[in-house]
CSV table of C-alpha atoms in Angstrom, one decimal:
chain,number,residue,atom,x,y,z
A,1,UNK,CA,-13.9,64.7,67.6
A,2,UNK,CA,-13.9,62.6,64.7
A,3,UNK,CA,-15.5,59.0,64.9
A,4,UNK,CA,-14.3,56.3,61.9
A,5,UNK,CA,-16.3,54.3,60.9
A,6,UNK,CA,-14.8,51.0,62.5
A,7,UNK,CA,-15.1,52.5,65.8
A,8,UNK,CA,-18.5,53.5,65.1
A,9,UNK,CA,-19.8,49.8,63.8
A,10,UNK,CA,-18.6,48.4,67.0
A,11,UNK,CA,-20.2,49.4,70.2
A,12,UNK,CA,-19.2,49.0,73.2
A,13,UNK,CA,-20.7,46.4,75.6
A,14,UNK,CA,-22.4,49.4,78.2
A,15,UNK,CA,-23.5,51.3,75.4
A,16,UNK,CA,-25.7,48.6,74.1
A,17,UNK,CA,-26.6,47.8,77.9
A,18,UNK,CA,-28.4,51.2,78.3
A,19,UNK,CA,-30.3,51.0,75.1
A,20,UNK,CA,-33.7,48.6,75.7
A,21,UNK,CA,-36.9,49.3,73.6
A,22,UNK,CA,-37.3,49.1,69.6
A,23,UNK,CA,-37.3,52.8,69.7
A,24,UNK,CA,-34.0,53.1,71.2
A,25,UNK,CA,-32.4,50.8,68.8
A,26,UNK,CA,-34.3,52.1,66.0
A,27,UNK,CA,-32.5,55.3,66.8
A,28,UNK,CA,-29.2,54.0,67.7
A,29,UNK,CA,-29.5,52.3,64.6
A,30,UNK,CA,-30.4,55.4,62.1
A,31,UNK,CA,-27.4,57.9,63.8
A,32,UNK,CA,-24.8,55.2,63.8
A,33,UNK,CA,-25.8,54.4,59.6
A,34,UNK,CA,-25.3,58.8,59.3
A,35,UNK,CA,-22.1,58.4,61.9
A,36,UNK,CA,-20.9,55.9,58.9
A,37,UNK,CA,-22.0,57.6,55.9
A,38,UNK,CA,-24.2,55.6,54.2
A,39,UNK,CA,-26.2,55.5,51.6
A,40,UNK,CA,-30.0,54.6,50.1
A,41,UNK,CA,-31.3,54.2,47.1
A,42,UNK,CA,-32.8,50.4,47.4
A,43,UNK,CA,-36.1,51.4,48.5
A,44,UNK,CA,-35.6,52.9,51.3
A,45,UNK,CA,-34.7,56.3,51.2
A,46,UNK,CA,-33.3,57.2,54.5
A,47,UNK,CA,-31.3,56.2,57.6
A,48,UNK,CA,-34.3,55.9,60.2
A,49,UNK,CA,-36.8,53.9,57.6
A,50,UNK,CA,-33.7,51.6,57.1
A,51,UNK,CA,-33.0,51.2,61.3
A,52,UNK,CA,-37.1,50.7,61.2
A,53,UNK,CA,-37.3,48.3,59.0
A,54,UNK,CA,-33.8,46.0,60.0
A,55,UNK,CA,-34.9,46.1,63.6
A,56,UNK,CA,-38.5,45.2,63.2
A,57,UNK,CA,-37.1,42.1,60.7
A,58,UNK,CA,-34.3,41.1,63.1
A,59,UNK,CA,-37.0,40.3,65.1
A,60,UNK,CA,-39.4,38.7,63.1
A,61,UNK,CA,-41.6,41.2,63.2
A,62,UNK,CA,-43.5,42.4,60.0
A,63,UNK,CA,-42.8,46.0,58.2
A,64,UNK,CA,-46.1,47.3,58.9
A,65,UNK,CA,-45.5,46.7,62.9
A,66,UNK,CA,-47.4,49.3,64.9
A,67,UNK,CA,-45.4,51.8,66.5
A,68,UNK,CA,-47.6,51.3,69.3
A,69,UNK,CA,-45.2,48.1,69.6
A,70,UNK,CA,-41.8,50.2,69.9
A,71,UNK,CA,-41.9,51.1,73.4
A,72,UNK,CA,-41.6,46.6,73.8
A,73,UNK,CA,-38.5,45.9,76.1
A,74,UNK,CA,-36.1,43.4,73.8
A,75,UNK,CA,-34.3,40.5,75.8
A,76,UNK,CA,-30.1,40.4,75.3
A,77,UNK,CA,-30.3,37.8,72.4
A,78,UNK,CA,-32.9,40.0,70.8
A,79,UNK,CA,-30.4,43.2,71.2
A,80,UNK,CA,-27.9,41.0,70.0
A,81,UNK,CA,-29.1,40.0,67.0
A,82,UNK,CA,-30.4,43.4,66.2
A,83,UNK,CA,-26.8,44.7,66.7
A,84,UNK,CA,-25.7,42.2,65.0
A,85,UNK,CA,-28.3,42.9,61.9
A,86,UNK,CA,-27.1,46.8,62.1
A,87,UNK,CA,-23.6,46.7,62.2
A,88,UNK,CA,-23.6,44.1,58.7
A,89,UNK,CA,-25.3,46.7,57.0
A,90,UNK,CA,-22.5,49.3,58.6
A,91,UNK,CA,-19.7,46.9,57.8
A,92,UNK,CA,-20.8,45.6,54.4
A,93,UNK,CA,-22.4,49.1,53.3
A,94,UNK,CA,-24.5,46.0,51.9
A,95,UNK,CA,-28.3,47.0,51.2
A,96,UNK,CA,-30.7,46.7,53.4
A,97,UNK,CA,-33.1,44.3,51.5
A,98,UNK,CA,-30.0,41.6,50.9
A,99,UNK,CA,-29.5,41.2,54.6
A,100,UNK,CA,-32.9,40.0,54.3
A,101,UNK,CA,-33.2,38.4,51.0
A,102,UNK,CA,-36.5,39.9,50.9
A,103,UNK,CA,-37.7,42.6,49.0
A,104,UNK,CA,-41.0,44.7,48.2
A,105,UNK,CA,-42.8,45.4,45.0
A,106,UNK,CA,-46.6,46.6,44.5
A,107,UNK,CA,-47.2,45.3,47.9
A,108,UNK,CA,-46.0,42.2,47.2
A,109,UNK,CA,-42.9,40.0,48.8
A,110,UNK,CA,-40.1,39.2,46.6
A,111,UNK,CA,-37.2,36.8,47.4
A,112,UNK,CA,-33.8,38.6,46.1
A,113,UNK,CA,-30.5,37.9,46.7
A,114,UNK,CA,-27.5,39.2,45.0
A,115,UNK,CA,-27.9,37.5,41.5
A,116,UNK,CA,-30.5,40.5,40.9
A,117,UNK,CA,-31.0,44.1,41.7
A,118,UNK,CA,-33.3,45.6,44.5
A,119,UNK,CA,-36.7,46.2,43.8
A,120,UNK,CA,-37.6,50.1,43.2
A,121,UNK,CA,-39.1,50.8,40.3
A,122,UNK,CA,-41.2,54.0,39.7
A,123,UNK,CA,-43.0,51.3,37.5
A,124,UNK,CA,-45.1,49.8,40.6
A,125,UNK,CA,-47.5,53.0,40.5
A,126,UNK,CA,-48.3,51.7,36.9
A,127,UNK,CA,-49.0,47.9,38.0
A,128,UNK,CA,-51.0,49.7,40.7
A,129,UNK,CA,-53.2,51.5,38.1
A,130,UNK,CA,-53.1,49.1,35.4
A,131,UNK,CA,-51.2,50.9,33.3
A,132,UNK,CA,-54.0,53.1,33.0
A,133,UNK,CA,-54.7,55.7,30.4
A,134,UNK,CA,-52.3,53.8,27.9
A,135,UNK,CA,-54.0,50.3,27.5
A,136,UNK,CA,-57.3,49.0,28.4
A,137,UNK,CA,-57.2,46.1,31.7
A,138,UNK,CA,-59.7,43.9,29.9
A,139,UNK,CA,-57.3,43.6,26.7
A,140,UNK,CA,-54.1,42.7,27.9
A,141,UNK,CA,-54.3,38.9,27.6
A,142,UNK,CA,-50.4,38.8,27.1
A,143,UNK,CA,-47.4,40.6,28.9
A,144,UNK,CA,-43.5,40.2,28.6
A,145,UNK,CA,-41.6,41.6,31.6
A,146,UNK,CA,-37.9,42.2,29.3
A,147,UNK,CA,-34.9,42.1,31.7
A,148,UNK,CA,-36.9,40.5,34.6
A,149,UNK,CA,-34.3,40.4,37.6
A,150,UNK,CA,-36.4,39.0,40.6
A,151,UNK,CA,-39.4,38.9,37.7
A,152,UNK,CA,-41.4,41.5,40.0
A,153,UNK,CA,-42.6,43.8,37.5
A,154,UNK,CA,-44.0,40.7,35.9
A,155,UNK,CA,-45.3,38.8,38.5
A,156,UNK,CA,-46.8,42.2,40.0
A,157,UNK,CA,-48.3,42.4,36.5
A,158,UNK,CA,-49.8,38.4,36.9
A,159,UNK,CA,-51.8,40.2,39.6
A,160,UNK,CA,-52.8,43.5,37.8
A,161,UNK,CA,-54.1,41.4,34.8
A,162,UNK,CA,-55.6,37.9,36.6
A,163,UNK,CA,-56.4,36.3,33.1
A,164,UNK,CA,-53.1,37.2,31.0
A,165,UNK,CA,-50.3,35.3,30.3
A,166,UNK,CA,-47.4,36.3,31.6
A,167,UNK,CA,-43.5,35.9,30.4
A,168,UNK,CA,-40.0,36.7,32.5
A,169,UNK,CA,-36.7,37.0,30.2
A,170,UNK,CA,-33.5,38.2,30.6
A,171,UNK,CA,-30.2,37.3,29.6
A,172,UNK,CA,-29.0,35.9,32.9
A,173,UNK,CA,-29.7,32.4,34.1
A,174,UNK,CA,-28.8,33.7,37.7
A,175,UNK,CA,-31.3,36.2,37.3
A,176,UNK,CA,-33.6,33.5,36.4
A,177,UNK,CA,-32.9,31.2,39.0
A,178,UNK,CA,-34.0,33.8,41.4
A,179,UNK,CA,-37.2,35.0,39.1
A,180,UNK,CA,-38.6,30.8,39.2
A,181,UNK,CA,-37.7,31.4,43.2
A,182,UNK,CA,-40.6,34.2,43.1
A,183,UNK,CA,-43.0,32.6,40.3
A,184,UNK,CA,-43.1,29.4,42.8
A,185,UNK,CA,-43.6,31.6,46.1
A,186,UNK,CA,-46.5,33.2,44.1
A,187,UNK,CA,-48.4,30.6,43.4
A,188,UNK,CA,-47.9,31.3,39.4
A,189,UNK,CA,-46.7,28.9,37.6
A,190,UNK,CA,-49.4,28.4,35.7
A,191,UNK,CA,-49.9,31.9,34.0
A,192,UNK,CA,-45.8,33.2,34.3
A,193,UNK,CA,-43.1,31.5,32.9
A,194,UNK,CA,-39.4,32.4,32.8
A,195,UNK,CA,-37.3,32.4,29.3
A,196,UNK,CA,-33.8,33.4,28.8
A,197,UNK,CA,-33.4,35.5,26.2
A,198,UNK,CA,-30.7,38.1,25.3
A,199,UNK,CA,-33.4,41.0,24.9
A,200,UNK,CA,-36.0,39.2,22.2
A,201,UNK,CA,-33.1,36.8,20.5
A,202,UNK,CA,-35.3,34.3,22.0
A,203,UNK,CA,-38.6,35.3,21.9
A,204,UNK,CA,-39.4,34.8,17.9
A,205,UNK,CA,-42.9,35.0,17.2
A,206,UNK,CA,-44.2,35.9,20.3
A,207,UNK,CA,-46.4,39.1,20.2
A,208,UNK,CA,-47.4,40.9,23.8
A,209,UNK,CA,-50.4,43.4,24.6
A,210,UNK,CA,-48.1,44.6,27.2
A,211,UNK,CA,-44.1,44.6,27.4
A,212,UNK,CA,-42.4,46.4,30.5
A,213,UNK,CA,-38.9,46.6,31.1
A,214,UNK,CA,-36.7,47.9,33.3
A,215,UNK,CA,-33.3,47.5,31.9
A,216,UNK,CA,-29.8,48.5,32.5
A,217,UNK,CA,-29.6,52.0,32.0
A,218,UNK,CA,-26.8,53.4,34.1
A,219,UNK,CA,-23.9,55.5,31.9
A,220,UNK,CA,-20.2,55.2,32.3
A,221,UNK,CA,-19.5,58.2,34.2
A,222,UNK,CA,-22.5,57.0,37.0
A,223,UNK,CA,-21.3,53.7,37.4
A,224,UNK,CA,-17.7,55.3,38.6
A,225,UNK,CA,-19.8,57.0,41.3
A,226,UNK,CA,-21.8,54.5,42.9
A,227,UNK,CA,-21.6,54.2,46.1
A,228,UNK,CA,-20.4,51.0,47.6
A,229,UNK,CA,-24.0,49.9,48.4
A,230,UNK,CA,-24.6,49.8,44.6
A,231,UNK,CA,-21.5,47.5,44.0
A,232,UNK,CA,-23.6,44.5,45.8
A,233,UNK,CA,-25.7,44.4,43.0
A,234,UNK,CA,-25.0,42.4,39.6
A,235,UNK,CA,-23.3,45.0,37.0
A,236,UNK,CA,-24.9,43.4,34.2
A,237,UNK,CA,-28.2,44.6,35.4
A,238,UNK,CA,-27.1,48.3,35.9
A,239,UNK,CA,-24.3,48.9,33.3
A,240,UNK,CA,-25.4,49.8,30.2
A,241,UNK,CA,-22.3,51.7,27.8
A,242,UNK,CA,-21.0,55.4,28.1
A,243,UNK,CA,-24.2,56.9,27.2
A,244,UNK,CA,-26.6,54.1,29.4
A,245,UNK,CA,-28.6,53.7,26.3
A,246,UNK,CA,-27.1,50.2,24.4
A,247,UNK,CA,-29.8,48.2,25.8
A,248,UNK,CA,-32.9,50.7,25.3
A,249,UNK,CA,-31.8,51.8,21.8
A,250,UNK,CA,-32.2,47.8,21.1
A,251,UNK,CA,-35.4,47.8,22.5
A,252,UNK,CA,-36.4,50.5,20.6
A,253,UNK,CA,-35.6,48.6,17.3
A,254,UNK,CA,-36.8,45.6,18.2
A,255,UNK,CA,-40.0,45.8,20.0
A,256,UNK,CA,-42.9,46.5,17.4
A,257,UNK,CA,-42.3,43.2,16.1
A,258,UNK,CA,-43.2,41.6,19.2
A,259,UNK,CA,-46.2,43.9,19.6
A,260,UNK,CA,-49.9,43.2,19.1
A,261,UNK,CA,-51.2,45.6,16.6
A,262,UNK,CA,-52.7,47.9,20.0
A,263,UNK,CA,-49.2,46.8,22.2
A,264,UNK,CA,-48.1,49.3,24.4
A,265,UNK,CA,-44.4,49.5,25.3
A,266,UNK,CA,-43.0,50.8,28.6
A,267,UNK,CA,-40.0,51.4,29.5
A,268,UNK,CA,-37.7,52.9,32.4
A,269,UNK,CA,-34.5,54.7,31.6
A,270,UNK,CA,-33.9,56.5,34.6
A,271,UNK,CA,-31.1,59.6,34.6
A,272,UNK,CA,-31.0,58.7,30.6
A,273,UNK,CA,-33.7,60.1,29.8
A,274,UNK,CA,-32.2,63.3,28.7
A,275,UNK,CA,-29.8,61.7,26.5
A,276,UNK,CA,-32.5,59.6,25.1
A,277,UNK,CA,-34.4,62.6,24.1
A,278,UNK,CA,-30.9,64.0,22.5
A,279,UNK,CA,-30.4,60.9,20.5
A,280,UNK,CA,-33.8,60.6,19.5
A,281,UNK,CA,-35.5,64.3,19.6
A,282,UNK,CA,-38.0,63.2,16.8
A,283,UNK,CA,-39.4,60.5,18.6
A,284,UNK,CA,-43.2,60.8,20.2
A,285,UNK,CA,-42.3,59.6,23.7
A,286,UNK,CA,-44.5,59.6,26.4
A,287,UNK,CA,-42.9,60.6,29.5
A,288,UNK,CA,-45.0,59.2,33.1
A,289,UNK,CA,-45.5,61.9,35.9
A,290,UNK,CA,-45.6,60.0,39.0
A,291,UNK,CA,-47.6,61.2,42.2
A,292,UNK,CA,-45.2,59.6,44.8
A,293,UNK,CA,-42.1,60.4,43.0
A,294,UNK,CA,-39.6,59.3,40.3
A,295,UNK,CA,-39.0,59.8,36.2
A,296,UNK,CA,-37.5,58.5,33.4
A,297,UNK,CA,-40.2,56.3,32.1
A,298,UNK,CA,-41.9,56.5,28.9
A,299,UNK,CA,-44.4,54.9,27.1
A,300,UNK,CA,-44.9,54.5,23.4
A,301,UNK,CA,-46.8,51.9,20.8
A,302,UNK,CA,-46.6,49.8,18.2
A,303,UNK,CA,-47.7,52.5,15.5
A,304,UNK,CA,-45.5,55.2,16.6
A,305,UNK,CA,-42.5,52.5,16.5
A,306,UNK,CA,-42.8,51.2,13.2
A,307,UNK,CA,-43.6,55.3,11.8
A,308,UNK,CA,-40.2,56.2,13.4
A,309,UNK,CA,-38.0,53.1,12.4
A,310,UNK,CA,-40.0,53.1,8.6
């Protein structure tokens, strides 16, 4: 027998009654978000780490809870907020880390909210290793994170590289509003500040060891399939014309001249990737290989711009 989905977001009062521990929510949680057809792709990556982490947070309790704890008895207003956590993310299809307004990014705690997209960038593994083979950590006294969002990449980056000066731009002052939210909760407003700028429009005569982006890079044809979870986020930081390339070919133009003479360039272009390599099958990219997963990042230079665009 089939179940719909509104019958399947709204349990019944004994159902609940018979469910007591974190374990049995946790997986009452994860077969009613399969029952409803969900799906992940906000950091989270499947229906039982997405019950884990909304029931440990409906109850105040951090991600990295032991599971030692899951066996706990909850009290009815606990059940009923956690119910009440689970069936918005059935109702809404809304991601897991807006619910929240929280999200995660090289171990760090990021406020979000829906101004700017979830943190998940392959990137972090590269904040993790300081970028490490393509610049040296000691050199990097200047580093522009282009179409911030949140500003995680860059604040993550404030950490990597303690004595560099950081800058957050993007074109969207909503996107901003929520990037100073996270250079205030981090303590950095002394080393990262926040700049509008359509890509480097405002950014004349700045030069950067370091610039990272993570732009919009989704094509025409993938933004008609996104699944509903996807439409919570802002469109302008997804979208990105028929081929998903408008903003990166920019970049790609544009960015030696805001390069130190050894500035290193990285950027994420996701499921593009290949069209990027069609439109451009001369150029010297250097694609990452990740050890936990993900692609469509390259890196490149200042040198091997300016030889390309001369």
């Amino acid at each position: 027998m089939s179940i719909s989905k509104q019958e399947s977001s709204n349990p019944k009062e004994f159902e609940i009654s018979e469910l007591n521990t974190l374990t049995d929510f946790i997986r009452w949680g994860a077969s009613r978000f399969v029952e409803a057809g969900l799906t992940y792709g906000h950091g989270l990556s499947s229906p039982l780490d997405e019950a884990v982490y909304l029931v440990l947070r409906a109850l105040y309790l951090p991600v990295d809870t032991p599971n030692t704890y899951w066996s706990s008895v909850l009290t009815k207003s606990e059940k009923q907020d956690v119910v009440h956590v689970l069936q918005r993310r059935i109702n809404e299809q809304i991601p897991a880390a807006y619910i929240f307004q929280e999200g995660w990014f090289a171990g760090l705690q990021f406020y979000i909210d829906e101004r700017v997209l979830v943190p998940r960038s392959p990137i972090v593994e590269l904040v993790e290793n300081q970028f490490a083979p393509w610049v040296e950590a000691d050199d990097v006294e200047t580093v522009l994170d282009l179409c911030t969002g949140s500003g995680c990449i860059g604040i993550a980056c404030a950490y990597a590289f303690p004595y560099a000066q950081v800058d957050l731009s993007d074109v969207s002052e909503e996107a901003l509003q929520v990037a100073n939210i996270n250079i205030n909760k981090h303590d950095a407003t002394q080393r990262v500040t926040a700049i509008q700028s359509d890509l480097f429009d405002n950014l004349e005569g700045k030069k950067y060891d370091l610039i990272v982006s993570n732009p919009p890079y989704v094509d025409q044809e993938d933004m008609q399939a996104l699944s509903p979870e996807f439409h919570h986020e802002p469109e302008l930081g997804l979208s990105s014309g028929n081929d998903g390339l408008d903003i990166t070919k920019k970049i790609l133009q544009e960015a030696a001249e805001h390069l130190t003479e050894n500035g290193v360039l990285v950027v994420e272009v996701g499921n593009s990737q290949y069209a990027l390599m069609e439109l451009y099958p001369d150029f010297p990219f250097q694609w990452v290989e990740f050890e936990r997963g993900g692609d469509g990042v390259f890196v490149t230079n200042k040198q091997d711009l300016n030889v390309f665009w001369s």
